[in-house]
C-alpha positions as a printed NumPy array, in Angstrom:
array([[-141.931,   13.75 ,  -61.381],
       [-139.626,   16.166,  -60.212],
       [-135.851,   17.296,  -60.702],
       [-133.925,   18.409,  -57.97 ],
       [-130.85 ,   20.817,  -58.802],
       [-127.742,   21.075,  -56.374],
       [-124.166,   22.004,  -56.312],
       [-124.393,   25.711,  -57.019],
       [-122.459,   28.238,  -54.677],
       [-119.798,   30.781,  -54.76 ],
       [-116.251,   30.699,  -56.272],
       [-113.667,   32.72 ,  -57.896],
       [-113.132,   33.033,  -61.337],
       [-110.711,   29.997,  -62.446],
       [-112.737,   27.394,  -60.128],
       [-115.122,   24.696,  -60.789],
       [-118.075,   23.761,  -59.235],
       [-120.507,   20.189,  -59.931],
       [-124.208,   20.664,  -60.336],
       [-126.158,   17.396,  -60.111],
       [-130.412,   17.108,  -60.974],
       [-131.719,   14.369,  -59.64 ],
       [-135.113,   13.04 ,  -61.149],
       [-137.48 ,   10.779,  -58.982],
       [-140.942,    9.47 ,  -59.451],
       [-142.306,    6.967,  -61.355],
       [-140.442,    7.295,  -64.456],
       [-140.65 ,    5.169,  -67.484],
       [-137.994,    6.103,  -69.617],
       [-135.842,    9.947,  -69.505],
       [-134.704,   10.812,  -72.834],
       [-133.025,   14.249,  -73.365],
       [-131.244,   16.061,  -70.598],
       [-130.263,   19.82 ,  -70.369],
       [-128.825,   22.314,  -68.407],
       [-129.881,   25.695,  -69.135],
       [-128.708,   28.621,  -67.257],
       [-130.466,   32.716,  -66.555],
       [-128.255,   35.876,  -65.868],
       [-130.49 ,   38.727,  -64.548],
       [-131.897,   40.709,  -67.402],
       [-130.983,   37.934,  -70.081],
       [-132.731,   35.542,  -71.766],
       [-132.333,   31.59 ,  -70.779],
       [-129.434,   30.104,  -72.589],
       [-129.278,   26.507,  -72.815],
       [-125.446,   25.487,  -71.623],
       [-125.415,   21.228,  -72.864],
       [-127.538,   18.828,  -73.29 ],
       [-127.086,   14.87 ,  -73.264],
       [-129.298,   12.549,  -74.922],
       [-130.312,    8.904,  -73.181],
       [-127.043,    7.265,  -75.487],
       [-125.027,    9.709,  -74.121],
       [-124.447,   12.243,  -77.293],
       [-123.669,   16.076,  -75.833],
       [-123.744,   19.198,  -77.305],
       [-122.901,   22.741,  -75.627],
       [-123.099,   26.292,  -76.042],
       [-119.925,   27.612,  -77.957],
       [-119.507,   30.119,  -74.685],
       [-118.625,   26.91 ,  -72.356],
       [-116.79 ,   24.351,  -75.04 ],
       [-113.809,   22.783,  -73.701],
       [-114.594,   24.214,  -69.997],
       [-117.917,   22.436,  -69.196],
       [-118.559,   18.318,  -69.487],
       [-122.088,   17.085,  -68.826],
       [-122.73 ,   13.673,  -68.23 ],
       [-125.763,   11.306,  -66.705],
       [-125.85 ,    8.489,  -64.364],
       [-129.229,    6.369,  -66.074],
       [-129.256,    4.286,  -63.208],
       [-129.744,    7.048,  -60.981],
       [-131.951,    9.311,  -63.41 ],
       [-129.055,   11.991,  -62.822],
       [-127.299,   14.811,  -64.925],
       [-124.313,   16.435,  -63.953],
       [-122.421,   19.021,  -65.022],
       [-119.168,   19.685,  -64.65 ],
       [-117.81 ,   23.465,  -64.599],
       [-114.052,   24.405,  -64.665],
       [-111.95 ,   27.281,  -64.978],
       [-115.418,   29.58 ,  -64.425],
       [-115.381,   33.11 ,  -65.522],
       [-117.886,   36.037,  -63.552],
       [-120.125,   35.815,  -67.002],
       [-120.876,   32.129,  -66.266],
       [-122.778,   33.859,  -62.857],
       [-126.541,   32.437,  -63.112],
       [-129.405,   30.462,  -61.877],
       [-128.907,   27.006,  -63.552],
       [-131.51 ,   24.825,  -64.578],
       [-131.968,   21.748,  -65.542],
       [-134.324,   20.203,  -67.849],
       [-135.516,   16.549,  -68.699],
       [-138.13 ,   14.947,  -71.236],
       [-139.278,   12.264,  -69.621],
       [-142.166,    9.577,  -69.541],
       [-143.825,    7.943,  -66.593],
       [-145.727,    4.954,  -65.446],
       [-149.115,    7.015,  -65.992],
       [-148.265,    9.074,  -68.918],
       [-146.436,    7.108,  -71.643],
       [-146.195,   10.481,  -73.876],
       [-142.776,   12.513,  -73.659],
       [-143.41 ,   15.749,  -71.17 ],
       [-140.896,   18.031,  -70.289],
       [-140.093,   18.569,  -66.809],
       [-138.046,   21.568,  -65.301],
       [-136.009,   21.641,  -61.681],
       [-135.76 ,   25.099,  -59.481],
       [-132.718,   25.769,  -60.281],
       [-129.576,   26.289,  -58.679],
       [-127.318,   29.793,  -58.08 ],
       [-123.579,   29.781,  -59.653],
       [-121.999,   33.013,  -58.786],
       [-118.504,   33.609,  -60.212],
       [-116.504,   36.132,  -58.539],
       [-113.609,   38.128,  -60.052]])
């Protein structure tokens, strides 16, 4: 399995950017869905996460500015990121539990990660 992060780049504070996270392989079933994001010297944060029927949750630092949402047809995350601020600059993440065709026990997988950088 493996999750492929995109959609990261540069923009000025007040802009949005999309990430997407693609998973592929031969996946069973994906339950849980994050995005997490890293800041140089800080410790991971996790930013949302969606579960498989579609219930989100999100760091109180990005309520009412970022949406995440998931295409299950397309084993896909997204998230959404408006009206950015320079402390939302980070490598973002994202995160899935999934099962496969070979291992029917939940494992957590983890893409490269993307880089947001929010100017002033």
């Amino acid at each position: 399995v493996q999750l492929q992060a995109c959609g990261g780049g540069l923009v000025q504070a007040g802009g949005s950017l999309r990430l997407s996270c693609a998973a592929s392989g031969t996946i069973r079933s994906i339950y849980a869905m994050r995005w997490y994001r890293q800041a140089p010297g800080k410790q991971r944060e996790l930013v949302a996460d969606i579960t498989s029927g579609g219930m989100t949750n999100y760091a109180d630092s990005v309520k009412g500015r970022f949406t995440i949402s998931r295409d299950n047809a397309k084993n896909t995350v997204y998230l959404q990121m408006n009206s950015l601020k320079p402390e939302d600059t980070a490598v973002y993440l994202c995160n899935a539990i999934i099962t496969t065709m070979t291992v029917p026990t939940p494992v957590n997988y983890w893409g490269r990660g993307t880089q947001v950088t929010v100017s002033s």
